[in-house]
Tab-separated table of C-alpha atoms in Angstrom:
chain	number	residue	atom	x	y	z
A	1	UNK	CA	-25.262	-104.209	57.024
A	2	UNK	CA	-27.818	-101.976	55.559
A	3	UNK	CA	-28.717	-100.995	59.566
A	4	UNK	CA	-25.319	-99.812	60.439
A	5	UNK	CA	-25.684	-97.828	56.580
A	6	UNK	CA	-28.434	-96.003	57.768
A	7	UNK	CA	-27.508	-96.164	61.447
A	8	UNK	CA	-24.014	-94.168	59.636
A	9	UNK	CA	-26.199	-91.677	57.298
A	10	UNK	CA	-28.613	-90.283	60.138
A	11	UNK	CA	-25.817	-89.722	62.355
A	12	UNK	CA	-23.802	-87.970	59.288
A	13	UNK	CA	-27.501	-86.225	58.435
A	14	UNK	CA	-27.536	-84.893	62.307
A	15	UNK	CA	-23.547	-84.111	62.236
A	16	UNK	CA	-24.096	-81.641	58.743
A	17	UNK	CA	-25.270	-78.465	61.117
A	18	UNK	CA	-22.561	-79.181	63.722
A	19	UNK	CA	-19.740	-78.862	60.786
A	20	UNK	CA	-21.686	-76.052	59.238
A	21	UNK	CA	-21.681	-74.224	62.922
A	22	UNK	CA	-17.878	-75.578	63.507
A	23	UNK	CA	-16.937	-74.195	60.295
A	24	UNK	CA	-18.782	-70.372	60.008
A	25	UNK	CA	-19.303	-69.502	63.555
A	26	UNK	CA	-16.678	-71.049	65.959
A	27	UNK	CA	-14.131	-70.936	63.458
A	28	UNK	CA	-14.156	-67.501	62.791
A	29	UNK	CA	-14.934	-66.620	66.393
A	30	UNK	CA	-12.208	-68.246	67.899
A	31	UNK	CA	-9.781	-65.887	65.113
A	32	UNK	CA	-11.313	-62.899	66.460
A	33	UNK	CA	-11.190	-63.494	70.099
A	34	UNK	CA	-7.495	-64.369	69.371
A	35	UNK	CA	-6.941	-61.181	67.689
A	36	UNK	CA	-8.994	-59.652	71.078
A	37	UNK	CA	-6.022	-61.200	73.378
A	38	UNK	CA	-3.603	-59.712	70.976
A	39	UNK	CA	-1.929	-56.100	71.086
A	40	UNK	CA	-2.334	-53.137	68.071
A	41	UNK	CA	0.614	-52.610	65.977
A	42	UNK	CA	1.212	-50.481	63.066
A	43	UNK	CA	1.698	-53.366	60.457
A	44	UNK	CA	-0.177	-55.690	58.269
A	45	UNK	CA	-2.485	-57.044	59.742
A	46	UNK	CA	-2.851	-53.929	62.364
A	47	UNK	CA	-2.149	-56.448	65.439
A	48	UNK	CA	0.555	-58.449	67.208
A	49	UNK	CA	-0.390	-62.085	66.308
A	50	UNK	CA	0.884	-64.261	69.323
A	51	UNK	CA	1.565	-67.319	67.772
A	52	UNK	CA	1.280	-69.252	64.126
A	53	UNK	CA	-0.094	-72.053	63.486
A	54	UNK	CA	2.708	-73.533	62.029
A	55	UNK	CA	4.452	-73.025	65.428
A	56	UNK	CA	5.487	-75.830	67.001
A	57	UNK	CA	3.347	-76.755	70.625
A	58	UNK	CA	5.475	-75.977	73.304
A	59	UNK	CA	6.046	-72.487	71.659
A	60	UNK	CA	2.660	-71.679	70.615
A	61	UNK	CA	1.655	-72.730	74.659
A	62	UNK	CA	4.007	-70.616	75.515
A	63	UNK	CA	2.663	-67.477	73.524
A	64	UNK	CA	-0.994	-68.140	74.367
A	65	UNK	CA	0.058	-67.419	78.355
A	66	UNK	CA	1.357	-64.354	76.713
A	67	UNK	CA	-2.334	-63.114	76.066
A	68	UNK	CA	-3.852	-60.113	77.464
A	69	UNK	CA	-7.212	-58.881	78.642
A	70	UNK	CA	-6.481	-55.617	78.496
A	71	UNK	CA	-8.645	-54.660	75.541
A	72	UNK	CA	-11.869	-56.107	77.377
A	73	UNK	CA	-10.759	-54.111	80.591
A	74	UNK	CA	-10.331	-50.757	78.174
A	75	UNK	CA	-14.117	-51.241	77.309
A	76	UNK	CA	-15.234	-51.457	80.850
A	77	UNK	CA	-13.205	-48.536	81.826
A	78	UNK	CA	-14.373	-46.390	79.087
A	79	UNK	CA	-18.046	-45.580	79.107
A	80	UNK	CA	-18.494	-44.771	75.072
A	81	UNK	CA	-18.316	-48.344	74.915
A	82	UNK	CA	-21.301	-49.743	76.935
A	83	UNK	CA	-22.814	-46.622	76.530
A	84	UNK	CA	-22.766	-47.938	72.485
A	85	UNK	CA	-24.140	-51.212	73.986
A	86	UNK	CA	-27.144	-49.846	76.051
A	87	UNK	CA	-28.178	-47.252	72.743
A	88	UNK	CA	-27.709	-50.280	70.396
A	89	UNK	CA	-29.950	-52.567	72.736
A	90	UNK	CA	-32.657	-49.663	73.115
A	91	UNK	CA	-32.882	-49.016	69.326
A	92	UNK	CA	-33.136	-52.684	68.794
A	93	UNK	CA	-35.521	-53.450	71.605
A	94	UNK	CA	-37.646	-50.292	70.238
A	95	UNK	CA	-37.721	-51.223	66.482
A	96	UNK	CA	-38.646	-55.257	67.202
A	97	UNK	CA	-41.334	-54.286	69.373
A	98	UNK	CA	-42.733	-51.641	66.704
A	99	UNK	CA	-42.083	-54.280	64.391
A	100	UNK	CA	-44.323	-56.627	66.299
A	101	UNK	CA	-47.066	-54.071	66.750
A	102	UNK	CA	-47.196	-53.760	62.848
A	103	UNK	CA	-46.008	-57.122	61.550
A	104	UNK	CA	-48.718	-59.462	63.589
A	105	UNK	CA	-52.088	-57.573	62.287
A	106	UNK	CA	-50.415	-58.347	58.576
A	107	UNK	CA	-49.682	-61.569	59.473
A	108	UNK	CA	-53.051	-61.877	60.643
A	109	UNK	CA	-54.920	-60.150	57.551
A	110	UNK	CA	-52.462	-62.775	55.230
A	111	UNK	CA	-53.944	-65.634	57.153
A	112	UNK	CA	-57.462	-65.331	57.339
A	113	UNK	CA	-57.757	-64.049	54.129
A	114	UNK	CA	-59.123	-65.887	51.003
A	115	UNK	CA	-56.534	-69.220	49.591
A	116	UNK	CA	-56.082	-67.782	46.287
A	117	UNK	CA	-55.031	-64.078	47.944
A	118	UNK	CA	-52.371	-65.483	50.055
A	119	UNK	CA	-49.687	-66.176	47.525
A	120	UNK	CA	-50.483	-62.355	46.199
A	121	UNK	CA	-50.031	-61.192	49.699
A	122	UNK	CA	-46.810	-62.999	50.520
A	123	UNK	CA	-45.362	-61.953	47.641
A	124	UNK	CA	-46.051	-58.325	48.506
A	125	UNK	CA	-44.348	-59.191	51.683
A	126	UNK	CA	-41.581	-60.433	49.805
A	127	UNK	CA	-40.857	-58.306	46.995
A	128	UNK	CA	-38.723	-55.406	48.493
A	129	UNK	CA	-36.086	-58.353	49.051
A	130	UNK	CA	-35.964	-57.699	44.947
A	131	UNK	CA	-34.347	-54.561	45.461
A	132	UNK	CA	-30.632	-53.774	46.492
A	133	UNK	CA	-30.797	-52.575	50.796
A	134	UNK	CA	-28.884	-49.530	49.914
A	135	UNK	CA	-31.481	-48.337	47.299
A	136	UNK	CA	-33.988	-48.988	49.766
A	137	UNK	CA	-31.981	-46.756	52.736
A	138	UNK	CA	-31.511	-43.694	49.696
A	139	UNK	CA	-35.183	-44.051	49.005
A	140	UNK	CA	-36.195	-43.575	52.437
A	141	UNK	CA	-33.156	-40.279	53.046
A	142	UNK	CA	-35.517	-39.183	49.898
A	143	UNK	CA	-38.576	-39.450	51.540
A	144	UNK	CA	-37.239	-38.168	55.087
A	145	UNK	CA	-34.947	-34.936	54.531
A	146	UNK	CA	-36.426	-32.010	54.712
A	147	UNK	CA	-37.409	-31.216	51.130
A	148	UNK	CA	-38.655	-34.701	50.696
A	149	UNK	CA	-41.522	-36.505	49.621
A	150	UNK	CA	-42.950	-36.761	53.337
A	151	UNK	CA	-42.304	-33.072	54.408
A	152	UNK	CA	-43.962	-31.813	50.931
A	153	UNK	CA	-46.856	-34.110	51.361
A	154	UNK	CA	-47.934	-32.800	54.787
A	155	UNK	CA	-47.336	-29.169	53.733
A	156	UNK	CA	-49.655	-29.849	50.813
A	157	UNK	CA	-52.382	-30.432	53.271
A	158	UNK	CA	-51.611	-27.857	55.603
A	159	UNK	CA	-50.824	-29.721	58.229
A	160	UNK	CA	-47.528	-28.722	58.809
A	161	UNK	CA	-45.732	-24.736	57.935
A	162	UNK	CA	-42.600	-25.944	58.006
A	163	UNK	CA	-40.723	-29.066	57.221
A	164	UNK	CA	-40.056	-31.446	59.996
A	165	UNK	CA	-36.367	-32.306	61.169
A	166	UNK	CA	-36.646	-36.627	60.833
A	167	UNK	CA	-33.678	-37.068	59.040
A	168	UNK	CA	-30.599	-37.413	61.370
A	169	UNK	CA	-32.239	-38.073	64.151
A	170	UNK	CA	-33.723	-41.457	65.841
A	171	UNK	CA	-36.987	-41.458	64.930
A	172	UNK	CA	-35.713	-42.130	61.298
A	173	UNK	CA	-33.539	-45.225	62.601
A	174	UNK	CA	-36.526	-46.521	64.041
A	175	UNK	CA	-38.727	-46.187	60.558
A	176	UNK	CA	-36.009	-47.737	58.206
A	177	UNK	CA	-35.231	-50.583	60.622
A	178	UNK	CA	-39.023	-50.996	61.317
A	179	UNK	CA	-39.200	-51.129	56.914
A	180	UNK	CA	-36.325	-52.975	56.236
A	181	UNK	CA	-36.710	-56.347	58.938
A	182	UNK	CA	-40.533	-56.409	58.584
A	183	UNK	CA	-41.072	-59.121	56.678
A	184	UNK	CA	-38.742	-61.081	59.103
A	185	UNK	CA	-41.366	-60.469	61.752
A	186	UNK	CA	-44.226	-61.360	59.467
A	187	UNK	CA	-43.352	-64.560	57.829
A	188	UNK	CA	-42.568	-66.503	60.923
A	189	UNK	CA	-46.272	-65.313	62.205
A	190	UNK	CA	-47.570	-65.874	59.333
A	191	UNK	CA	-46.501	-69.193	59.310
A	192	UNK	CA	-47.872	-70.450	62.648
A	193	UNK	CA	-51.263	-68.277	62.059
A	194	UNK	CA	-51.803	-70.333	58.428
A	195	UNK	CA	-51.896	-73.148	60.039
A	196	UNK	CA	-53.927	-72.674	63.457
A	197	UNK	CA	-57.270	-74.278	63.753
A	198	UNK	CA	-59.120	-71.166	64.176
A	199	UNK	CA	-62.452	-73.889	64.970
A	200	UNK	CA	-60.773	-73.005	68.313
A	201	UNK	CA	-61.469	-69.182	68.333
A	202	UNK	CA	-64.954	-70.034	67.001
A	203	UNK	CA	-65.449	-72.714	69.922
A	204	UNK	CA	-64.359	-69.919	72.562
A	205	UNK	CA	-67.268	-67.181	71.127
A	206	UNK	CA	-69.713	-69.752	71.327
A	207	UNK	CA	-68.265	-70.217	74.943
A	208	UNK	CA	-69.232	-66.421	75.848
A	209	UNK	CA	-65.827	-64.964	75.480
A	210	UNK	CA	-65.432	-61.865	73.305
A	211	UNK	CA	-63.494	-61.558	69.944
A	212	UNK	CA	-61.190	-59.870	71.907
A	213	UNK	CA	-60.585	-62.222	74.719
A	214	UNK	CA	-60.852	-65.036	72.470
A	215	UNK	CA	-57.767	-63.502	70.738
A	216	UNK	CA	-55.706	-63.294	73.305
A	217	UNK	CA	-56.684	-66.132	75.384
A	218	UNK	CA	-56.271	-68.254	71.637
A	219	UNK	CA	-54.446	-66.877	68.742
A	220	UNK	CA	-51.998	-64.849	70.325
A	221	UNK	CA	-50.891	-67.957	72.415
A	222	UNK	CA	-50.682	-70.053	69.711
A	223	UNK	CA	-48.670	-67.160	67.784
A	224	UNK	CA	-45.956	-66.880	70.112
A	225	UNK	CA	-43.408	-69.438	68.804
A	226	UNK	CA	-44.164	-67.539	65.887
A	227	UNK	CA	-43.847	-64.122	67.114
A	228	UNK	CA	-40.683	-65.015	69.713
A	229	UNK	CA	-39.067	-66.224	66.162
A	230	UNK	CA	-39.872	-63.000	64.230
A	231	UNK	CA	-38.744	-60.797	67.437
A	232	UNK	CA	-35.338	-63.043	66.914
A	233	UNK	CA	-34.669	-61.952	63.794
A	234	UNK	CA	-35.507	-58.765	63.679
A	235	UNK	CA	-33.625	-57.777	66.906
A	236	UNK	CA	-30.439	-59.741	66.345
A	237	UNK	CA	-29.776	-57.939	62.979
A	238	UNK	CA	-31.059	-54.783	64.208
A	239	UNK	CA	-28.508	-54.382	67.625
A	240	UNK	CA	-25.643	-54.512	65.236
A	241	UNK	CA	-26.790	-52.350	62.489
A	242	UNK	CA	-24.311	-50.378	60.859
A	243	UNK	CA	-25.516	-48.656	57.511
A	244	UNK	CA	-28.716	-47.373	58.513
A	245	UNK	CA	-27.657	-45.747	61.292
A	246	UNK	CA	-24.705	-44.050	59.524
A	247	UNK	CA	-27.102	-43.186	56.722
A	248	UNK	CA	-30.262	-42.021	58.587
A	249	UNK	CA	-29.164	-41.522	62.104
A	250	UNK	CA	-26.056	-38.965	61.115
A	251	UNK	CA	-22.861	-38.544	63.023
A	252	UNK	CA	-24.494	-38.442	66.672
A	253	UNK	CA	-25.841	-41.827	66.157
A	254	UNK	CA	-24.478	-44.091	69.209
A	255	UNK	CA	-24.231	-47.539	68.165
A	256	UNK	CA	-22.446	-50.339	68.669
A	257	UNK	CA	-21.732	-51.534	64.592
A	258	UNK	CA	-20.768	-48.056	64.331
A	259	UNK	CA	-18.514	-47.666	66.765
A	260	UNK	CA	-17.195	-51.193	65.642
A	261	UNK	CA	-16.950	-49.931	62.063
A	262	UNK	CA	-14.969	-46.522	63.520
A	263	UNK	CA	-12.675	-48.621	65.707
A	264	UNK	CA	-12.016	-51.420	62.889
A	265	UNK	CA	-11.493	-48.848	59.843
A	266	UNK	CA	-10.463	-45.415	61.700
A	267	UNK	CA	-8.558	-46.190	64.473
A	268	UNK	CA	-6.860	-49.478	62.949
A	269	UNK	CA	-7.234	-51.008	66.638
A	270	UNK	CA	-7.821	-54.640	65.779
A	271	UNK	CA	-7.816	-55.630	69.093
A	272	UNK	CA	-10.044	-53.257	70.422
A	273	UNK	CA	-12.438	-53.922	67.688
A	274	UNK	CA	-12.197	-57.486	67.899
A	275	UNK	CA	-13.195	-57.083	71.581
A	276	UNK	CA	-16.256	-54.958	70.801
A	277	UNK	CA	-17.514	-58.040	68.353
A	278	UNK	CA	-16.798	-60.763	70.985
A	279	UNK	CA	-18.405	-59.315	73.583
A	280	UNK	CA	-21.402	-58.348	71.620
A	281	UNK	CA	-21.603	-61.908	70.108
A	282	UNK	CA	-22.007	-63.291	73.351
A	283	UNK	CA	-24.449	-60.917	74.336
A	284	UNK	CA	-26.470	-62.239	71.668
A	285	UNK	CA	-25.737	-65.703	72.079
A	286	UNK	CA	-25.862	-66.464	75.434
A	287	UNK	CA	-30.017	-65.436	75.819
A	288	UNK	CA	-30.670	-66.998	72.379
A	289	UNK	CA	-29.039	-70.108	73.959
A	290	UNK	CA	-31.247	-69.617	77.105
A	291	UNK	CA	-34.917	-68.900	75.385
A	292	UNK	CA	-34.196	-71.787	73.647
A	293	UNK	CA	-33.640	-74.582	76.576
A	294	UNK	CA	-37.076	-72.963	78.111
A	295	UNK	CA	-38.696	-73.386	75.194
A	296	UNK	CA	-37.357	-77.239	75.069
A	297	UNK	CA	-38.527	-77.153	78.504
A	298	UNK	CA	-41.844	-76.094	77.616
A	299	UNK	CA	-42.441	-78.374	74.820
A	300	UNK	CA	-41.380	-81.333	77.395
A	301	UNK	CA	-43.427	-80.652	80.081
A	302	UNK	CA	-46.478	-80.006	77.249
Protein backbone atom coordinates (compact mmCIF):
# COMPACT_ATOMS: atom_id res chain seq x y z
CA UNK A 1 0.00 0.00 0.00
CA UNK A 2 2.38 2.64 1.01
CA UNK A 3 4.41 1.65 -2.56
CA UNK A 4 1.56 2.31 -4.82
CA UNK A 5 1.20 5.86 -2.32
CA UNK A 6 4.39 6.90 -3.32
CA UNK A 7 4.43 5.06 -6.64
CA UNK A 8 0.91 7.69 -7.01
CA UNK A 9 2.75 10.97 -5.49
CA UNK A 10 5.99 10.87 -7.80
CA UNK A 11 3.97 10.36 -10.75
CA UNK A 12 1.50 13.35 -9.52
CA UNK A 13 5.06 15.26 -8.47
CA UNK A 14 6.28 14.65 -12.33
CA UNK A 15 2.57 15.40 -13.79
CA UNK A 16 2.54 19.21 -11.76
CA UNK A 17 4.73 20.91 -14.83
CA UNK A 18 2.71 19.09 -17.52
CA UNK A 19 -0.70 20.75 -16.00
CA UNK A 20 1.16 23.94 -15.36
CA UNK A 21 2.37 23.86 -19.29
CA UNK A 22 -1.31 22.41 -20.31
CA UNK A 23 -2.84 25.13 -18.47
CA UNK A 24 -0.61 28.64 -19.37
CA UNK A 25 0.93 27.76 -22.61
CA UNK A 26 -1.18 25.29 -24.74
CA UNK A 27 -4.24 26.57 -23.42
CA UNK A 28 -3.90 29.92 -24.36
CA UNK A 29 -2.10 29.03 -27.57
CA UNK A 30 -4.55 26.91 -28.93
CA UNK A 31 -7.25 30.31 -28.33
CA UNK A 32 -5.02 32.32 -30.34
CA UNK A 33 -4.28 30.11 -33.20
CA UNK A 34 -8.12 29.69 -33.28
CA UNK A 35 -8.63 33.30 -33.43
CA UNK A 36 -5.58 33.07 -36.37
CA UNK A 37 -8.05 30.65 -38.51
CA UNK A 38 -10.77 33.10 -37.84
CA UNK A 39 -11.82 36.26 -40.02
CA UNK A 40 -11.79 40.28 -38.66
CA UNK A 41 -15.08 41.74 -37.98
CA UNK A 42 -16.09 44.98 -36.63
CA UNK A 43 -17.64 43.64 -33.29
CA UNK A 44 -16.75 42.58 -29.86
CA UNK A 45 -14.35 40.68 -29.83
CA UNK A 46 -12.88 42.22 -33.32
CA UNK A 47 -13.12 38.57 -35.02
CA UNK A 48 -15.53 36.00 -36.43
CA UNK A 49 -15.38 33.18 -33.79
CA UNK A 50 -16.13 29.87 -35.76
CA UNK A 51 -17.61 27.88 -33.29
CA UNK A 52 -18.56 27.86 -29.27
CA UNK A 53 -17.81 25.66 -27.08
CA UNK A 54 -21.07 25.05 -26.02
CA UNK A 55 -21.79 23.93 -29.64
CA UNK A 56 -22.77 20.73 -30.04
CA UNK A 57 -19.92 18.21 -32.07
CA UNK A 58 -21.16 17.67 -35.31
CA UNK A 59 -21.63 21.53 -35.63
CA UNK A 60 -18.55 22.71 -34.10
CA UNK A 61 -16.69 19.89 -36.77
CA UNK A 62 -18.42 21.39 -39.12
CA UNK A 63 -17.20 25.08 -38.42
CA UNK A 64 -13.58 24.08 -37.77
CA UNK A 65 -13.46 22.88 -41.77
CA UNK A 66 -14.69 26.36 -42.12
CA UNK A 67 -11.15 27.74 -41.03
CA UNK A 68 -8.91 29.74 -43.09
CA UNK A 69 -5.22 30.26 -43.64
CA UNK A 70 -5.49 33.22 -45.18
CA UNK A 71 -4.05 35.43 -42.46
CA UNK A 72 -0.70 33.27 -42.42
CA UNK A 73 -0.65 33.56 -46.36
CA UNK A 74 -1.21 37.65 -45.92
CA UNK A 75 2.12 37.60 -43.85
CA UNK A 76 4.07 35.76 -46.43
CA UNK A 77 2.80 37.91 -49.14
CA UNK A 78 3.51 41.07 -47.43
CA UNK A 79 7.14 41.75 -46.72
CA UNK A 80 6.65 44.34 -43.52
CA UNK A 81 5.93 41.25 -41.87
CA UNK A 82 9.10 39.05 -42.08
CA UNK A 83 10.89 41.99 -42.67
CA UNK A 84 9.61 42.70 -38.67
CA UNK A 85 10.84 39.10 -38.10
CA UNK A 86 14.44 39.33 -39.56
CA UNK A 87 14.95 43.16 -37.60
CA UNK A 88 13.46 41.56 -34.41
CA UNK A 89 15.88 38.44 -34.73
CA UNK A 90 18.98 40.82 -35.53
CA UNK A 91 18.31 43.14 -32.54
CA UNK A 92 17.89 40.14 -30.40
CA UNK A 93 20.79 38.14 -31.74
CA UNK A 94 22.92 41.56 -31.35
CA UNK A 95 21.89 42.48 -27.73
CA UNK A 96 22.38 38.56 -26.29
CA UNK A 97 25.65 38.40 -27.77
CA UNK A 98 26.67 41.97 -26.26
CA UNK A 99 25.08 40.71 -23.32
CA UNK A 100 27.38 37.73 -23.25
CA UNK A 101 30.48 39.76 -23.95
CA UNK A 102 29.64 41.85 -20.74
CA UNK A 103 27.69 39.48 -18.51
CA UNK A 104 30.48 36.44 -18.40
CA UNK A 105 33.63 38.70 -17.14
CA UNK A 106 30.96 39.74 -14.15
CA UNK A 107 30.04 36.48 -13.70
CA UNK A 108 33.51 35.64 -13.56
CA UNK A 109 34.75 38.59 -11.16
CA UNK A 110 31.43 37.36 -8.75
CA UNK A 111 32.93 33.92 -8.68
CA UNK A 112 36.38 34.08 -7.94
CA UNK A 113 36.02 36.70 -5.70
CA UNK A 114 36.26 36.52 -1.83
CA UNK A 115 32.95 34.23 0.07
CA UNK A 116 31.87 37.04 2.10
CA UNK A 117 31.82 39.56 -1.25
CA UNK A 118 29.62 37.36 -3.20
CA UNK A 119 26.30 37.94 -1.54
CA UNK A 120 27.26 41.93 -1.87
CA UNK A 121 27.90 41.34 -5.48
CA UNK A 122 24.78 39.38 -6.33
CA UNK A 123 22.80 41.65 -4.77
CA UNK A 124 24.20 44.46 -6.91
CA UNK A 125 23.27 42.23 -9.72
CA UNK A 126 19.96 42.02 -8.39
CA UNK A 127 18.85 45.21 -7.16
CA UNK A 128 17.61 47.10 -10.34
CA UNK A 129 14.81 44.25 -10.29
CA UNK A 130 13.73 46.73 -7.14
CA UNK A 131 12.76 49.29 -9.43
CA UNK A 132 9.59 49.53 -11.75
CA UNK A 133 11.03 48.60 -15.88
CA UNK A 134 9.41 51.72 -17.04
CA UNK A 135 11.38 53.97 -14.58
CA UNK A 136 14.32 52.23 -15.65
CA UNK A 137 13.49 52.85 -19.74
CA UNK A 138 12.69 56.97 -18.65
CA UNK A 139 15.97 56.95 -16.83
CA UNK A 140 17.89 55.77 -19.65
CA UNK A 141 15.61 58.43 -22.52
CA UNK A 142 17.21 60.85 -19.64
CA UNK A 143 20.52 59.83 -20.01
CA UNK A 144 20.34 59.33 -23.98
CA UNK A 145 18.47 62.47 -25.61
CA UNK A 146 20.35 64.96 -26.61
CA UNK A 147 20.47 67.32 -23.64
CA UNK A 148 21.06 64.43 -21.37
CA UNK A 149 23.26 63.31 -18.81
CA UNK A 150 25.55 61.35 -21.43
CA UNK A 151 25.73 64.12 -24.16
CA UNK A 152 26.60 66.84 -21.28
CA UNK A 153 29.15 64.59 -19.78
CA UNK A 154 31.25 64.15 -22.94
CA UNK A 155 30.92 67.86 -23.82
CA UNK A 156 32.29 68.60 -20.37
CA UNK A 157 35.45 66.92 -21.39
CA UNK A 158 35.68 68.13 -24.73
CA UNK A 159 35.34 65.26 -26.36
CA UNK A 160 32.48 65.90 -28.27
CA UNK A 161 31.11 69.85 -29.82
CA UNK A 162 27.96 68.77 -30.27
CA UNK A 163 25.52 66.38 -28.77
CA UNK A 164 25.26 62.99 -30.27
CA UNK A 165 21.91 61.71 -31.98
CA UNK A 166 21.48 58.03 -29.70
CA UNK A 167 18.12 58.49 -28.86
CA UNK A 168 15.73 57.13 -31.59
CA UNK A 169 17.92 55.24 -33.17
CA UNK A 170 19.29 51.45 -32.67
CA UNK A 171 22.17 51.85 -30.94
CA UNK A 172 19.92 52.95 -27.94
CA UNK A 173 17.74 49.62 -28.32
CA UNK A 174 20.78 47.78 -28.09
CA UNK A 175 22.04 49.68 -24.64
CA UNK A 176 18.61 49.41 -22.76
CA UNK A 177 18.09 45.78 -23.78
CA UNK A 178 21.83 45.06 -23.07
CA UNK A 179 20.84 46.99 -19.23
CA UNK A 180 17.66 45.68 -18.68
CA UNK A 181 18.24 41.44 -19.37
CA UNK A 182 21.80 41.52 -17.92
CA UNK A 183 21.43 40.00 -14.95
CA UNK A 184 19.55 37.16 -16.82
CA UNK A 185 22.83 36.45 -18.57
CA UNK A 186 24.85 36.70 -15.40
CA UNK A 187 23.14 34.63 -12.85
CA UNK A 188 22.91 31.48 -14.85
CA UNK A 189 26.95 31.92 -15.37
CA UNK A 190 27.37 32.74 -12.30
CA UNK A 191 25.87 29.82 -11.13
CA UNK A 192 27.86 27.15 -13.01
CA UNK A 193 31.26 29.32 -12.47
CA UNK A 194 30.55 29.18 -8.32
CA UNK A 195 30.65 25.94 -8.42
CA UNK A 196 33.54 24.76 -10.93
CA UNK A 197 36.58 23.18 -9.48
CA UNK A 198 38.90 25.73 -10.67
CA UNK A 199 41.90 22.93 -9.16
CA UNK A 200 41.29 22.17 -12.88
CA UNK A 201 42.50 25.54 -14.38
CA UNK A 202 45.37 25.38 -11.85
CA UNK A 203 46.21 21.65 -12.99
CA UNK A 204 46.25 22.91 -16.79
CA UNK A 205 49.05 25.98 -15.92
CA UNK A 206 51.07 23.60 -14.24
CA UNK A 207 50.55 21.52 -17.52
CA UNK A 208 52.25 24.46 -19.68
CA UNK A 209 49.11 25.94 -21.01
CA UNK A 210 48.61 29.70 -20.66
CA UNK A 211 45.94 31.54 -18.51
CA UNK A 212 44.48 32.14 -21.60
CA UNK A 213 44.29 28.76 -23.12
CA UNK A 214 43.57 27.30 -19.90
CA UNK A 215 40.39 29.49 -20.01
CA UNK A 216 39.12 28.50 -22.89
CA UNK A 217 40.18 25.01 -23.11
CA UNK A 218 38.52 24.87 -19.12
CA UNK A 219 36.22 27.44 -17.81
CA UNK A 220 34.58 28.53 -20.77
CA UNK A 221 33.62 24.81 -21.49
CA UNK A 222 32.43 24.21 -18.34
CA UNK A 223 30.42 27.68 -18.58
CA UNK A 224 28.46 26.86 -21.47
CA UNK A 225 25.33 25.22 -19.99
CA UNK A 226 25.57 28.25 -18.13
CA UNK A 227 26.07 30.71 -20.77
CA UNK A 228 23.59 28.74 -23.51
CA UNK A 229 20.95 29.32 -20.44
CA UNK A 230 21.68 33.07 -19.99
CA UNK A 231 21.75 33.54 -24.01
CA UNK A 232 18.04 31.82 -23.58
CA UNK A 233 16.75 34.24 -21.62
CA UNK A 234 17.97 37.11 -22.68
CA UNK A 235 17.15 36.50 -26.40
CA UNK A 236 13.68 35.04 -26.00
CA UNK A 237 12.43 38.20 -24.14
CA UNK A 238 14.43 40.42 -26.19
CA UNK A 239 12.93 39.21 -30.02
CA UNK A 240 9.55 40.22 -28.78
CA UNK A 241 10.25 43.40 -27.07
CA UNK A 242 7.74 45.92 -27.29
CA UNK A 243 8.27 48.99 -24.85
CA UNK A 244 11.77 49.64 -25.33
CA UNK A 245 11.71 49.80 -28.71
CA UNK A 246 8.67 52.14 -28.83
CA UNK A 247 10.36 54.19 -26.13
CA UNK A 248 14.03 54.34 -27.30
CA UNK A 249 13.96 53.16 -30.82
CA UNK A 250 11.10 55.90 -32.03
CA UNK A 251 8.60 55.41 -34.77
CA UNK A 252 11.11 53.80 -37.43
CA UNK A 253 11.79 51.03 -35.10
CA UNK A 254 10.95 47.62 -37.09
CA UNK A 255 9.95 45.05 -34.76
CA UNK A 256 7.98 42.35 -34.47
CA UNK A 257 6.07 43.18 -30.70
CA UNK A 258 5.58 46.39 -32.30
CA UNK A 259 4.11 45.63 -35.20
CA UNK A 260 2.06 43.03 -33.08
CA UNK A 261 1.08 45.81 -30.67
CA UNK A 262 0.05 48.17 -34.00
CA UNK A 263 -1.88 45.31 -35.60
CA UNK A 264 -3.63 44.14 -32.17
CA UNK A 265 -4.55 47.83 -30.88
CA UNK A 266 -4.57 50.02 -34.27
CA UNK A 267 -5.78 48.06 -36.84
CA UNK A 268 -8.27 45.87 -34.60
CA UNK A 269 -7.18 42.80 -36.94
CA UNK A 270 -7.35 39.98 -34.43
CA UNK A 271 -6.65 37.56 -36.81
CA UNK A 272 -3.84 39.03 -38.32
CA UNK A 273 -2.35 39.70 -35.01
CA UNK A 274 -3.03 36.44 -33.69
CA UNK A 275 -1.07 35.08 -36.69
CA UNK A 276 1.96 37.31 -36.07
CA UNK A 277 2.09 35.70 -32.26
CA UNK A 278 1.70 32.08 -33.50
CA UNK A 279 4.11 32.14 -35.87
CA UNK A 280 6.60 33.89 -33.75
CA UNK A 281 5.90 31.44 -30.84
CA UNK A 282 6.92 28.70 -32.86
CA UNK A 283 9.85 30.34 -34.02
CA UNK A 284 10.90 30.39 -30.58
CA UNK A 285 9.82 27.13 -29.61
CA UNK A 286 10.69 24.90 -32.09
CA UNK A 287 14.91 25.61 -31.64
CA UNK A 288 14.42 25.81 -27.84
CA UNK A 289 12.83 22.34 -28.29
CA UNK A 290 15.82 21.30 -30.52
CA UNK A 291 18.99 22.70 -28.30
CA UNK A 292 17.44 20.96 -25.77
CA UNK A 293 17.27 17.13 -27.18
CA UNK A 294 21.18 17.83 -28.18
CA UNK A 295 21.91 18.79 -25.05
CA UNK A 296 20.05 15.45 -23.64
CA UNK A 297 22.07 13.92 -26.24
CA UNK A 298 25.16 15.25 -24.98
CA UNK A 299 24.68 14.52 -21.43
CA UNK A 300 23.91 10.71 -22.62
CA UNK A 301 26.66 10.06 -24.59
CA UNK A 302 28.94 11.92 -21.57
Amino acid sequence: MQKLIAAIASRAVIAVPYIWLGLFFLIPFFIVFKIALSQVAMAIPAYDPRFFWSDDFSTIWQKIQQFSFDNYIWLMQDSLYYKAYLSSVKIAAVSTFLALLIGFPMAYGMARAPLTLRPTLLMLVILPFLTSFLIRVYAWIAILKPEGLLNQFLMWLNIIDTPLTILNTDTAIYIVIVYTYLPFMVLPIYSVLEKMDYSLVEAAQDLGCTPLKAFWKITFPLALRGATAGAMLVFIPAIGEFVIPDLVGGSSTLMIGKTLWSEFFSNRDWPVSAAVAVIMLLGLVVPIVLLQLMQARADGGE
